[in-house]
Tab-separated table of C-alpha atoms in Angstrom:
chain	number	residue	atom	x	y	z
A	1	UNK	CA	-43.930	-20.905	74.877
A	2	UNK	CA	-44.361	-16.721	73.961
A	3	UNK	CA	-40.400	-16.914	74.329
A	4	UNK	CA	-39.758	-19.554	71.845
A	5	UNK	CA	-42.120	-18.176	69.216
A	6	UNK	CA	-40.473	-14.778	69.619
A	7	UNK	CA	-37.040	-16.878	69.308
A	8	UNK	CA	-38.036	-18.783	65.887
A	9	UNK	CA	-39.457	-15.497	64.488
A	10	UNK	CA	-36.072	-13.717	64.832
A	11	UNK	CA	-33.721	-16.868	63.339
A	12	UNK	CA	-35.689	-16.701	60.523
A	13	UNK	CA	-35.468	-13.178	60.079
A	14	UNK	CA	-31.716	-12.919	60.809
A	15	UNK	CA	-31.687	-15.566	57.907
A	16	UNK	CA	-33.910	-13.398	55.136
A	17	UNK	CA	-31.974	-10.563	55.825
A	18	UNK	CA	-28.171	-12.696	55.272
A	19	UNK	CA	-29.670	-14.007	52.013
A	20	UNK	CA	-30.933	-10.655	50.931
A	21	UNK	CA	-27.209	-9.194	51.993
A	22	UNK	CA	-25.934	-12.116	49.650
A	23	UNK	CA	-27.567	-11.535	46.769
A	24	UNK	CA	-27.181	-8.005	46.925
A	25	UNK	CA	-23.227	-8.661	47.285
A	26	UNK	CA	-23.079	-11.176	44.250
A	27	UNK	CA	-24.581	-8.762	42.020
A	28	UNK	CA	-22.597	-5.924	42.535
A	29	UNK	CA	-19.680	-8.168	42.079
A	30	UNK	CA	-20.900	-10.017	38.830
A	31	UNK	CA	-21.693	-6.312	37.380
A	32	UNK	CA	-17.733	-5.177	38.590
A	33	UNK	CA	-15.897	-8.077	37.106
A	34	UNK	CA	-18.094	-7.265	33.716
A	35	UNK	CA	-17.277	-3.782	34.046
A	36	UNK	CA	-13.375	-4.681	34.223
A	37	UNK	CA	-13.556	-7.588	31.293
A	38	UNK	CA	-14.971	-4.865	29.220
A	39	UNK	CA	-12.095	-2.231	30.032
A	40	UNK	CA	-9.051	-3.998	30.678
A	41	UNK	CA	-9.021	-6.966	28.421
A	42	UNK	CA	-8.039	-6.270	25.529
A	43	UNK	CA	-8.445	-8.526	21.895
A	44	UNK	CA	-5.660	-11.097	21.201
A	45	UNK	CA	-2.967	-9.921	18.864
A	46	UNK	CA	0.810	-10.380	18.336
A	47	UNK	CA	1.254	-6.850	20.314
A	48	UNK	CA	1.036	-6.765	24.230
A	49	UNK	CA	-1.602	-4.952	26.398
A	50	UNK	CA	-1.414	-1.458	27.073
A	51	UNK	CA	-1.762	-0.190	30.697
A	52	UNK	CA	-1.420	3.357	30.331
A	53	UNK	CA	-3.260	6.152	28.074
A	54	UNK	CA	-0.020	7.637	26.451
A	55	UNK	CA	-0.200	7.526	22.613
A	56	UNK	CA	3.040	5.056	21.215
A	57	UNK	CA	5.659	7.664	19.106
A	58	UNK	CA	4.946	6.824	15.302
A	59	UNK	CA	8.194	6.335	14.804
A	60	UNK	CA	10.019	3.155	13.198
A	61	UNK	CA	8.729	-0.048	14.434
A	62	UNK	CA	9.397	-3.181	12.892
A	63	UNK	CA	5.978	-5.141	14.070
A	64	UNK	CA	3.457	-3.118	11.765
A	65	UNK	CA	0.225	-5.155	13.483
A	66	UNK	CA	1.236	-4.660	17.070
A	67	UNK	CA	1.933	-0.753	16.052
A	68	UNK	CA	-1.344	-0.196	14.354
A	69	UNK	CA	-3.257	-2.351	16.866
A	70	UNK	CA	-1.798	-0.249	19.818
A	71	UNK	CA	-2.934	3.072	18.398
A	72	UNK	CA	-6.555	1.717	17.760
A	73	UNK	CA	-6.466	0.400	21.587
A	74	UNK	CA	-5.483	3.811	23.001
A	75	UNK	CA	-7.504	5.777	20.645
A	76	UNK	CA	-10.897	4.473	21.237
A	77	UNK	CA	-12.376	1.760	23.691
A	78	UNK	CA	-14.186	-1.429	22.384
A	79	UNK	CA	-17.662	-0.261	23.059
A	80	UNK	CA	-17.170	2.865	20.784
A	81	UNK	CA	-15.179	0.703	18.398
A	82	UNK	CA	-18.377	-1.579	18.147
A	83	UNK	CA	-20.851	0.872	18.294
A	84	UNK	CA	-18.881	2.744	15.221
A	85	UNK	CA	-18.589	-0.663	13.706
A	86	UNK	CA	-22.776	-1.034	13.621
A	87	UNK	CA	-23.062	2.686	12.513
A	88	UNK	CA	-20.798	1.970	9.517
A	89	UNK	CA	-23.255	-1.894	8.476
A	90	UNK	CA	-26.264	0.950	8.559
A	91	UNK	CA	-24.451	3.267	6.175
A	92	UNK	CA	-25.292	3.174	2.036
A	93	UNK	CA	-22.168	2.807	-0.437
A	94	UNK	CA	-20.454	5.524	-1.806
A	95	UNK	CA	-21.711	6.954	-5.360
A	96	UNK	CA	-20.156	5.353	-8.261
A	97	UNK	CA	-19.517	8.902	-9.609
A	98	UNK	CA	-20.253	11.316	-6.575
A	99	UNK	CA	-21.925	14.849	-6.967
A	100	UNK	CA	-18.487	16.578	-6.106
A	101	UNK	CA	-16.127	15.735	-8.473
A	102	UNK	CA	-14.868	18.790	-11.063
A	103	UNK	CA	-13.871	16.714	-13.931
A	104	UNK	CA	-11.374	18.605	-15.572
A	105	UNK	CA	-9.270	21.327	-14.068
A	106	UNK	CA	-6.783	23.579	-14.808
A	107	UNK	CA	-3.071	22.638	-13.789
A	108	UNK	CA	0.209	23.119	-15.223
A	109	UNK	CA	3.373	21.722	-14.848
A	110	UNK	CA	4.887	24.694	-12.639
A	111	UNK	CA	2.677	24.085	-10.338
A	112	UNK	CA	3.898	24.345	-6.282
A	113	UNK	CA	2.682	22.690	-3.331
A	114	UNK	CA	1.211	25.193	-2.382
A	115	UNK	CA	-1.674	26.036	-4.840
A	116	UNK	CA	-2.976	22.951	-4.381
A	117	UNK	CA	-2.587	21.697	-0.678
A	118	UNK	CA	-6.106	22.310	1.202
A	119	UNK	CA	-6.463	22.413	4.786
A	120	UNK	CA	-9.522	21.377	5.441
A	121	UNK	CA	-8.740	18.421	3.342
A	122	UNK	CA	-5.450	17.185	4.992
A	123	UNK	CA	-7.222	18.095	8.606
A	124	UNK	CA	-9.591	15.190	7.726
A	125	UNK	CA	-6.597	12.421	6.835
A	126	UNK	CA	-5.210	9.885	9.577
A	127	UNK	CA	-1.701	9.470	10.462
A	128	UNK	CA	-0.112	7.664	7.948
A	129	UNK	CA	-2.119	9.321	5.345
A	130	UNK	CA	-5.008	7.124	5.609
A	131	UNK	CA	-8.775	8.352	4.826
A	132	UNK	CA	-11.954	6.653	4.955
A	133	UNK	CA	-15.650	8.535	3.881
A	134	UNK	CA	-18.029	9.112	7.093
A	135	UNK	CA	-21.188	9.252	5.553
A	136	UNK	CA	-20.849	6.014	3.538
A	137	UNK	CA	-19.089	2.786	2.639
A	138	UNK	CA	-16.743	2.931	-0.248
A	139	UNK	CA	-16.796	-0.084	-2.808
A	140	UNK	CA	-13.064	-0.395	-2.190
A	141	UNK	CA	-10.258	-0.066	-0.226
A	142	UNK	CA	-7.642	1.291	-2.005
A	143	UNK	CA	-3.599	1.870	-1.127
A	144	UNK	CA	-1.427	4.426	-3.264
A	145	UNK	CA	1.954	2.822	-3.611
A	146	UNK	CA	4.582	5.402	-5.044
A	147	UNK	CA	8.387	4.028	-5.966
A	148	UNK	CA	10.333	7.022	-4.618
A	149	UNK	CA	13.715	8.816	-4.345
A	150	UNK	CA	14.921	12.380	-4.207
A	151	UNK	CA	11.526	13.940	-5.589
A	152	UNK	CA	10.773	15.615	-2.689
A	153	UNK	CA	8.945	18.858	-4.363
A	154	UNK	CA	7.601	16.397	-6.904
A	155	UNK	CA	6.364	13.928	-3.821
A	156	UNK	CA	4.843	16.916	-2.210
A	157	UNK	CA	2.900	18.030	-5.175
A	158	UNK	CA	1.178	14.518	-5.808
A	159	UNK	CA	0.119	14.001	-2.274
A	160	UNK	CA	-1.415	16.738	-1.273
A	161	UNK	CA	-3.294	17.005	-5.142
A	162	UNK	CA	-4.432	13.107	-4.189
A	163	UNK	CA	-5.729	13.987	-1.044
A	164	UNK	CA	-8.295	16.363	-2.573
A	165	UNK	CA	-9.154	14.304	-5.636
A	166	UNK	CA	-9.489	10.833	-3.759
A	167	UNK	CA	-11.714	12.582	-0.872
A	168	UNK	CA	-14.132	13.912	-3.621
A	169	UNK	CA	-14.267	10.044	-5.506
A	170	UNK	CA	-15.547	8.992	-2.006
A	171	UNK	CA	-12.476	6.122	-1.651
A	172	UNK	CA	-11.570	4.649	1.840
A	173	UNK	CA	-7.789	4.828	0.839
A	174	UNK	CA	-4.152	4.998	2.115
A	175	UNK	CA	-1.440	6.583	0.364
A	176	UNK	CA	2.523	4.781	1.113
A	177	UNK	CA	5.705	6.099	-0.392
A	178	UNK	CA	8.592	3.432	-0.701
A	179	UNK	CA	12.237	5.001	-0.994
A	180	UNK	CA	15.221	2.961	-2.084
A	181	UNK	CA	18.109	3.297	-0.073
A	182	UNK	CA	21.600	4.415	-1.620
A	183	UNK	CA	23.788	3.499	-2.931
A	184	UNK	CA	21.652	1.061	-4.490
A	185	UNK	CA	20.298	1.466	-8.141
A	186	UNK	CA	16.757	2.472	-7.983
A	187	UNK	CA	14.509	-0.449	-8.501
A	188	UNK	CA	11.133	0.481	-9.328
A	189	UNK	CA	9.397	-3.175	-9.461
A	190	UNK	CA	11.042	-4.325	-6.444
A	191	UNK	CA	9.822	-1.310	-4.481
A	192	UNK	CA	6.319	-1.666	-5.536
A	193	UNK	CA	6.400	-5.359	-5.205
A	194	UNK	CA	7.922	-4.233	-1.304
A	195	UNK	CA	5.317	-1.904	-0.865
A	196	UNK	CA	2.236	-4.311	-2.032
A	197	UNK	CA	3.589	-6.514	1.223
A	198	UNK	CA	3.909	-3.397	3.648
A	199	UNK	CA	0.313	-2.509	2.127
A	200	UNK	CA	-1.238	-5.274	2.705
A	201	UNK	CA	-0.120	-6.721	6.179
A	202	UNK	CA	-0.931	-2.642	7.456
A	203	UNK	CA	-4.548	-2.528	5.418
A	204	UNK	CA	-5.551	-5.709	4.022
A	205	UNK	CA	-6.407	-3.705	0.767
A	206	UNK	CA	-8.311	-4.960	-1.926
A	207	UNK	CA	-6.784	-2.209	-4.951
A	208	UNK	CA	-3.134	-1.284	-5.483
A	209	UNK	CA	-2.062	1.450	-7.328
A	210	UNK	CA	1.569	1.660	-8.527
A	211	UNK	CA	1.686	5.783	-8.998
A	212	UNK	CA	5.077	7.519	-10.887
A	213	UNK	CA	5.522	10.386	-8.373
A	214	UNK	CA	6.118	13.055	-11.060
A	215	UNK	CA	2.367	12.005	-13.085
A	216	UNK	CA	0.105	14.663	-11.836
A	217	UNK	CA	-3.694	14.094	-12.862
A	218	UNK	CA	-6.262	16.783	-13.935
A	219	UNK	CA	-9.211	15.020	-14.509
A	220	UNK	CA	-10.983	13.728	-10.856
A	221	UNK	CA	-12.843	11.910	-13.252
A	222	UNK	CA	-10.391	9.112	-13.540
A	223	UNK	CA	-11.617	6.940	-10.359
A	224	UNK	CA	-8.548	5.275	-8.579
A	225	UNK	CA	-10.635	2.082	-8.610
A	226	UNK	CA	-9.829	-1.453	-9.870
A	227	UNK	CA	-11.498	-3.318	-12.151
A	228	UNK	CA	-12.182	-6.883	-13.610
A	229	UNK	CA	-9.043	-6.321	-15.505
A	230	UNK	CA	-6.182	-4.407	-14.378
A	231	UNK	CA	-6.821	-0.849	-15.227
A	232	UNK	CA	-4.094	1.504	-17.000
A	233	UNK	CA	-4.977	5.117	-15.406
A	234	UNK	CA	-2.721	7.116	-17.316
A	235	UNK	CA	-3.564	7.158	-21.257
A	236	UNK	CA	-1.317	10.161	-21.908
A	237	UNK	CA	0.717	13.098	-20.236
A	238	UNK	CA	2.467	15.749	-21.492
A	239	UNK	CA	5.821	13.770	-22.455
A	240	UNK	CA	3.397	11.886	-24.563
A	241	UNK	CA	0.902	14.544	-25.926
A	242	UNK	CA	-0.769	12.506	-28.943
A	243	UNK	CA	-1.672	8.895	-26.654
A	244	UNK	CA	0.602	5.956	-25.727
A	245	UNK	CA	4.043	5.649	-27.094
A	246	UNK	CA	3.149	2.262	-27.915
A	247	UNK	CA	0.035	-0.347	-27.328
A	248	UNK	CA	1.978	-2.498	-24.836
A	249	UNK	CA	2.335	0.682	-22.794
A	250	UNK	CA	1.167	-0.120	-19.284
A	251	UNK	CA	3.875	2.611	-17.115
A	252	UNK	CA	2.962	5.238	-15.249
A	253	UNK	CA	0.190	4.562	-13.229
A	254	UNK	CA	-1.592	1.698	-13.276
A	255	UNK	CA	-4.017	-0.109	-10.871
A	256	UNK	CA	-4.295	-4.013	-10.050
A	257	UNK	CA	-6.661	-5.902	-7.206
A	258	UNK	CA	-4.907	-7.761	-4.629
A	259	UNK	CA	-6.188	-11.144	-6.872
A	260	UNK	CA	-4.515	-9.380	-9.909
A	261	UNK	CA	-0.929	-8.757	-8.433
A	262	UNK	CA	-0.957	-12.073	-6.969
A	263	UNK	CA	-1.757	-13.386	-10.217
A	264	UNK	CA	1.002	-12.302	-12.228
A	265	UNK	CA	3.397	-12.265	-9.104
A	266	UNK	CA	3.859	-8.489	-8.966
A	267	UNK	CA	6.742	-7.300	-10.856
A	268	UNK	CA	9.764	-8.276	-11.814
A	269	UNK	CA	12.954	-7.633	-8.959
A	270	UNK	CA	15.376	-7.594	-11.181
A	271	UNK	CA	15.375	-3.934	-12.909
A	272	UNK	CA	17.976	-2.150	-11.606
A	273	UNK	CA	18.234	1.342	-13.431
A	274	UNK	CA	15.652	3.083	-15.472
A	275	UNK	CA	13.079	1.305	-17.820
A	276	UNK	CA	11.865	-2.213	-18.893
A	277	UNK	CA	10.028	-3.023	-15.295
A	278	UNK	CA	6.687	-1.925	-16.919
A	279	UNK	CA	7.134	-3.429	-20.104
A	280	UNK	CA	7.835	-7.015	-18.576
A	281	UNK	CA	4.398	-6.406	-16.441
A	282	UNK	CA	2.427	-6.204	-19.576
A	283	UNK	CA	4.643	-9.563	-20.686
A	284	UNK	CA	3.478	-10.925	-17.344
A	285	UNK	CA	-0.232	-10.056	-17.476
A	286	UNK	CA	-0.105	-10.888	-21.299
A	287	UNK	CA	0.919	-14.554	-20.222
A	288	UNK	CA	-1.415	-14.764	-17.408
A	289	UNK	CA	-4.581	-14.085	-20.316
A	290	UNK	CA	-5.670	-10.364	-18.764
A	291	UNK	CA	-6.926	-7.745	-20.786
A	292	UNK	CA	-5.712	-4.047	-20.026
A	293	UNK	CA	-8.333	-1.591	-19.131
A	294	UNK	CA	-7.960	2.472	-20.140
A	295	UNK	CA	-9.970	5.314	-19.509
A	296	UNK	CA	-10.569	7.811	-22.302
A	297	UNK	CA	-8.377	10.101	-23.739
A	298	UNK	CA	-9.537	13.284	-22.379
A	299	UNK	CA	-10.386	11.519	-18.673
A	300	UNK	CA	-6.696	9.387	-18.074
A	301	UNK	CA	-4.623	13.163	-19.058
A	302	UNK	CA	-1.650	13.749	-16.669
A	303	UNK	CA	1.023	15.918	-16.392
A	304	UNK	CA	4.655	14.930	-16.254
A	305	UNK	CA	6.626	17.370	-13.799
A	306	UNK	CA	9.780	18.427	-15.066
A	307	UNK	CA	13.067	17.572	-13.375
A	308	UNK	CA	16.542	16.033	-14.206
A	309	UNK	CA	18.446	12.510	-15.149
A	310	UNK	CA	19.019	10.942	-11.968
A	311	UNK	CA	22.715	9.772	-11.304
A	312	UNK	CA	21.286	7.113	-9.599
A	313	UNK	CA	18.796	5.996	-11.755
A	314	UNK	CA	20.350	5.196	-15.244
A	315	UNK	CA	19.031	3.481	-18.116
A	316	UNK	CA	18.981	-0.119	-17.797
A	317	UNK	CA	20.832	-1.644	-20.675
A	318	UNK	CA	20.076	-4.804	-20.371
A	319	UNK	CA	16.378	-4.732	-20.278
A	320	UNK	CA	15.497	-6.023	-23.382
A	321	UNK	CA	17.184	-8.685	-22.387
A	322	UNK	CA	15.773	-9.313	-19.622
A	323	UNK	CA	12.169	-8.853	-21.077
A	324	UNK	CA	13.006	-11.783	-23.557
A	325	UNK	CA	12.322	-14.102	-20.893
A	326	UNK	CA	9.934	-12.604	-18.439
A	327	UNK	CA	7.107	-15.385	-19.072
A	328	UNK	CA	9.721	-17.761	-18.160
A	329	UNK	CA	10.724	-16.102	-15.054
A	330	UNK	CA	7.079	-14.874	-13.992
A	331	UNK	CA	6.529	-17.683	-11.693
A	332	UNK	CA	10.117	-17.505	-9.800
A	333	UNK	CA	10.807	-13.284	-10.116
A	334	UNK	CA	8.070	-11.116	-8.490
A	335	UNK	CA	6.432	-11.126	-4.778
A	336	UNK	CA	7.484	-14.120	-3.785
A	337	UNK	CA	10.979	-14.430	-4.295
A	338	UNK	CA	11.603	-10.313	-3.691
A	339	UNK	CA	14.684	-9.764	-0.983
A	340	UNK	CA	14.850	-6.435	1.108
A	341	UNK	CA	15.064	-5.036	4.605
A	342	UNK	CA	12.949	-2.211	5.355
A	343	UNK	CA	14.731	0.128	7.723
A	344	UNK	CA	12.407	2.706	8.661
A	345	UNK	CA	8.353	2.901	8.709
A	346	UNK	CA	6.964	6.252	9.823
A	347	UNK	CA	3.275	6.940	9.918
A	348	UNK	CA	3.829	10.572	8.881
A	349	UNK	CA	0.800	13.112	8.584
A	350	UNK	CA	0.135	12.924	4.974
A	351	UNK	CA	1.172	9.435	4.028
A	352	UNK	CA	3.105	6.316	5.536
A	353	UNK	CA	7.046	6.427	4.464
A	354	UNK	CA	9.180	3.149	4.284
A	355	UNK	CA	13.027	3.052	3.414
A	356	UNK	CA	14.263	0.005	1.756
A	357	UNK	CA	16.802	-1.781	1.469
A	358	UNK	CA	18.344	-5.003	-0.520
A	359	UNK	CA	21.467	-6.066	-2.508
A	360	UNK	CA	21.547	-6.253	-6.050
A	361	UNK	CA	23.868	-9.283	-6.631
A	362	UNK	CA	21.571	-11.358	-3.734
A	363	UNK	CA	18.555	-9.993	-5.447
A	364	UNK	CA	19.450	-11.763	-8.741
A	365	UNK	CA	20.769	-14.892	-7.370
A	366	UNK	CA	17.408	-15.241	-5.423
A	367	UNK	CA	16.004	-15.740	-9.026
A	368	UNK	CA	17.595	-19.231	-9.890
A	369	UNK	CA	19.168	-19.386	-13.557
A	370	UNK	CA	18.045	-17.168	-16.807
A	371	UNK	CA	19.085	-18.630	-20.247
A	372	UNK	CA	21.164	-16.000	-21.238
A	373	UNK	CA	24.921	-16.044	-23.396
A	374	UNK	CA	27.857	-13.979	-23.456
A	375	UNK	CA	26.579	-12.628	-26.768
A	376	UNK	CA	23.168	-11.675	-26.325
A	377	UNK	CA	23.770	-10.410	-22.640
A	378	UNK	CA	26.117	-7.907	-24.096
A	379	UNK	CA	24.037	-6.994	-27.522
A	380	UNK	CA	20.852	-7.104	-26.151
A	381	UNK	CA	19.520	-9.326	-28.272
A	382	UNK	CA	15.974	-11.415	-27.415
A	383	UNK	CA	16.479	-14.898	-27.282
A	384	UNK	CA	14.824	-18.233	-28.563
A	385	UNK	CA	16.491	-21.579	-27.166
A	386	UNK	CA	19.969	-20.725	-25.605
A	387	UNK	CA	21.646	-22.893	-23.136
A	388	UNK	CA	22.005	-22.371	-19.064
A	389	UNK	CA	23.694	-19.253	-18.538
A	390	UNK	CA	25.152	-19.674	-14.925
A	391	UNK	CA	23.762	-16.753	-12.406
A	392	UNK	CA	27.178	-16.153	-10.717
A	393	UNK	CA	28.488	-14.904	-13.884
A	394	UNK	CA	25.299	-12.391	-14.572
A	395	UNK	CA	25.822	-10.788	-11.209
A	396	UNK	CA	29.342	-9.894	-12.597
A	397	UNK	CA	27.970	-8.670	-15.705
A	398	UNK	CA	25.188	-6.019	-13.290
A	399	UNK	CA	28.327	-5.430	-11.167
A	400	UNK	CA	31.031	-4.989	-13.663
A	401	UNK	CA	29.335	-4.543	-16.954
A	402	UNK	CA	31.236	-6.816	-18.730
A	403	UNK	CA	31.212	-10.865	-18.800
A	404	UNK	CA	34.398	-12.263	-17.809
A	405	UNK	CA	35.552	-15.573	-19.982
């Protein structure tokens, strides 16, 4: 009887201790396979996983999400990423006007990279020459688009001077320079309208700034904000010393939200050359009811930097023409009908560079039909009712300069 007891006793024992050893063993393996969900799988995207630590080259890439998205992954792990996340709800919004600006300061038009390039400053800006405050949450997130070729001293000048004055503004911002490829004509509205698209599918910005790259501002005063309306930044500059050349004035620099440019469907694509591009904005936002926005005077002062005609950049002669009928064309001619390959992104240190691409006679045959006539193509002159003017024969008129009969 003693041995059966003593028999019973140790079965259930030898059972305690298996379920004890069970337990023990599911919870170490519930807290591993939490422990490798949290490091090894990774958020959906278009890119693919990473399995190593090595940071990607920031070279070219055509995929702009799947770049961006890798560098984020490798950079920083999702607990960090959330903890910064909760650490940025908790901060307060930038200052409308913050304590550190200067207002106006003394520049000149000789000035060099150099003199105004700060270390400290550039030591604090991302690859691709993106910045965002760390003690608190700007109102907007703004991108810098600048139409570029062959400026280099001039390009070198404006970004490091941005750098400093958009740091002390307290703007999350990122600063992208589109170049134009030769042997095309340079095409200011088509690069900005390409760079609003690269922009937006790398930041998801909500304020786009279309920046000459050889308008240097003096006055930190001037926030590189958008507003209700869209917002002319540069009132005058040393080409034009007494105020705008004229009221409908809108070049240089001016700023529009992301609800703005789709609004009035960016600018027109088909400017090849210099001049008109801004004037058929202000046609555009004229026809889409918006009211243009200027700081003062003394606050929206630039500087124009010297240099000479561009070969590849000359006058457009038949903008006026062209301008005639841009509230006809706004709906078909802008961001959604714009044609280019971009061959090269780089995420360089001071600001993201993209090379573009397109061809001019595809470019205006993308637009449909423009009511133009042999007459008034070659004069210049605006136009009231004129009959179908057929597109083949206006892309031998950009090509040849003269219409053939």
């Amino acid at each position: 009887m003693n041995l059966n007891k003593i028999y019973f006793v140790s079965l259930q024992i030898t059972a305690l201790c298996l379920f004890i050893t069970m337990a023990y063993m599911s919870s170490v393996c519930y807290k591993g396979s939490r422990r490798l969900t949290r490091n090894y799988i990774l958020p959906t995207s278009r890119s693919c996983c990473l399995t190593n630590s090595k940071k990607p080259k920031p070279a070219t890439t055509t995929d702009v999400p799947s770049y961006t998205s890798r560098v984020s992954l490798t950079n920083t792990s999702e607990q960090s990423r959330n903890l910064k996340w909760d650490q940025t709800r908790l901060m307060k919004k930038c200052q409308v006007q913050p304590n550190s600006l200067l207002g106006r300061f003394n520049i000149t038009k000789y000035v060099t990279a150099a003199e105004v390039s700060n270390n400290q400053t550039n030591m604090k800006v991302k690859y691709g020459g993106v910045y965002r405050p760390s003690n608190c949450v700007s109102e907007q997130t703004v991108a810098i688009i600048i139409p570029y070729r062959d400026r280099e001293e001039h390009l070198n000048i404006l970004v490091n001077l941005l750098h400093n004055i958009l740091q002390r503004q307290q703007l999350q911002y990122g600063i992208y320079v589109v170049e134009m490829a030769l042997p095309v004509q340079f095409n200011r509205g088509l690069l900005a309208n390409a760079g609003f698209l690269n922009a937006h599918s790398i930041g998801n910005y909500s304020c786009y700034i279309i920046h000459d790259v050889d308008l240097i501002p003096v006055n930190d005063h001037n926030i590189y904000k958008c507003g209700s309306s869209p917002k002319h930044l540069s009132v005058t500059n040393t080409k034009f010393p007494h105020g705008l050349p004229y009221p409908e004035y809108v070049g240089g620099v001016i700023a529009l939200s992301h609800e703005q440019y789709i609004k009035v469907n960016g600018f027109s694509n088909l400017f090849f050359g210099w001049g008109g591009e801004d004037d058929d904005l202000y046609k555009r936002m004229e026809a889409s009811s918006m009211i243009i926005e200027r700081p003062p005077v003394h606050t929206g002062t630039y500087i124009a930097l010297p240099h000479k005609m561009d070969s590849s950049n000359p006058p457009n002669p038949y903008r006026d023409v062209l301008m005639s009928q841009s509230a006809l064309r706004k709906d078909r001619d802008g961001i959604t009908s714009v044609q280019f390959s971009r061959k090269a992104l780089e995420f360089r240190t001071l600001y993201t560079w993209m090379l573009i691409d397109c061809t001019e006679s595809e470019v205006i045959q993308n637009v449909g039909h423009v009511k133009l006539t042999q007459e008034t193509f070659m004069q210049g002159k605006h136009l009231e009712k004129q009959p179908l003017f057929n597109m083949k024969r206006v892309v031998k008129v950009v090509q040849r300069g003269k219409v053939e009969p």
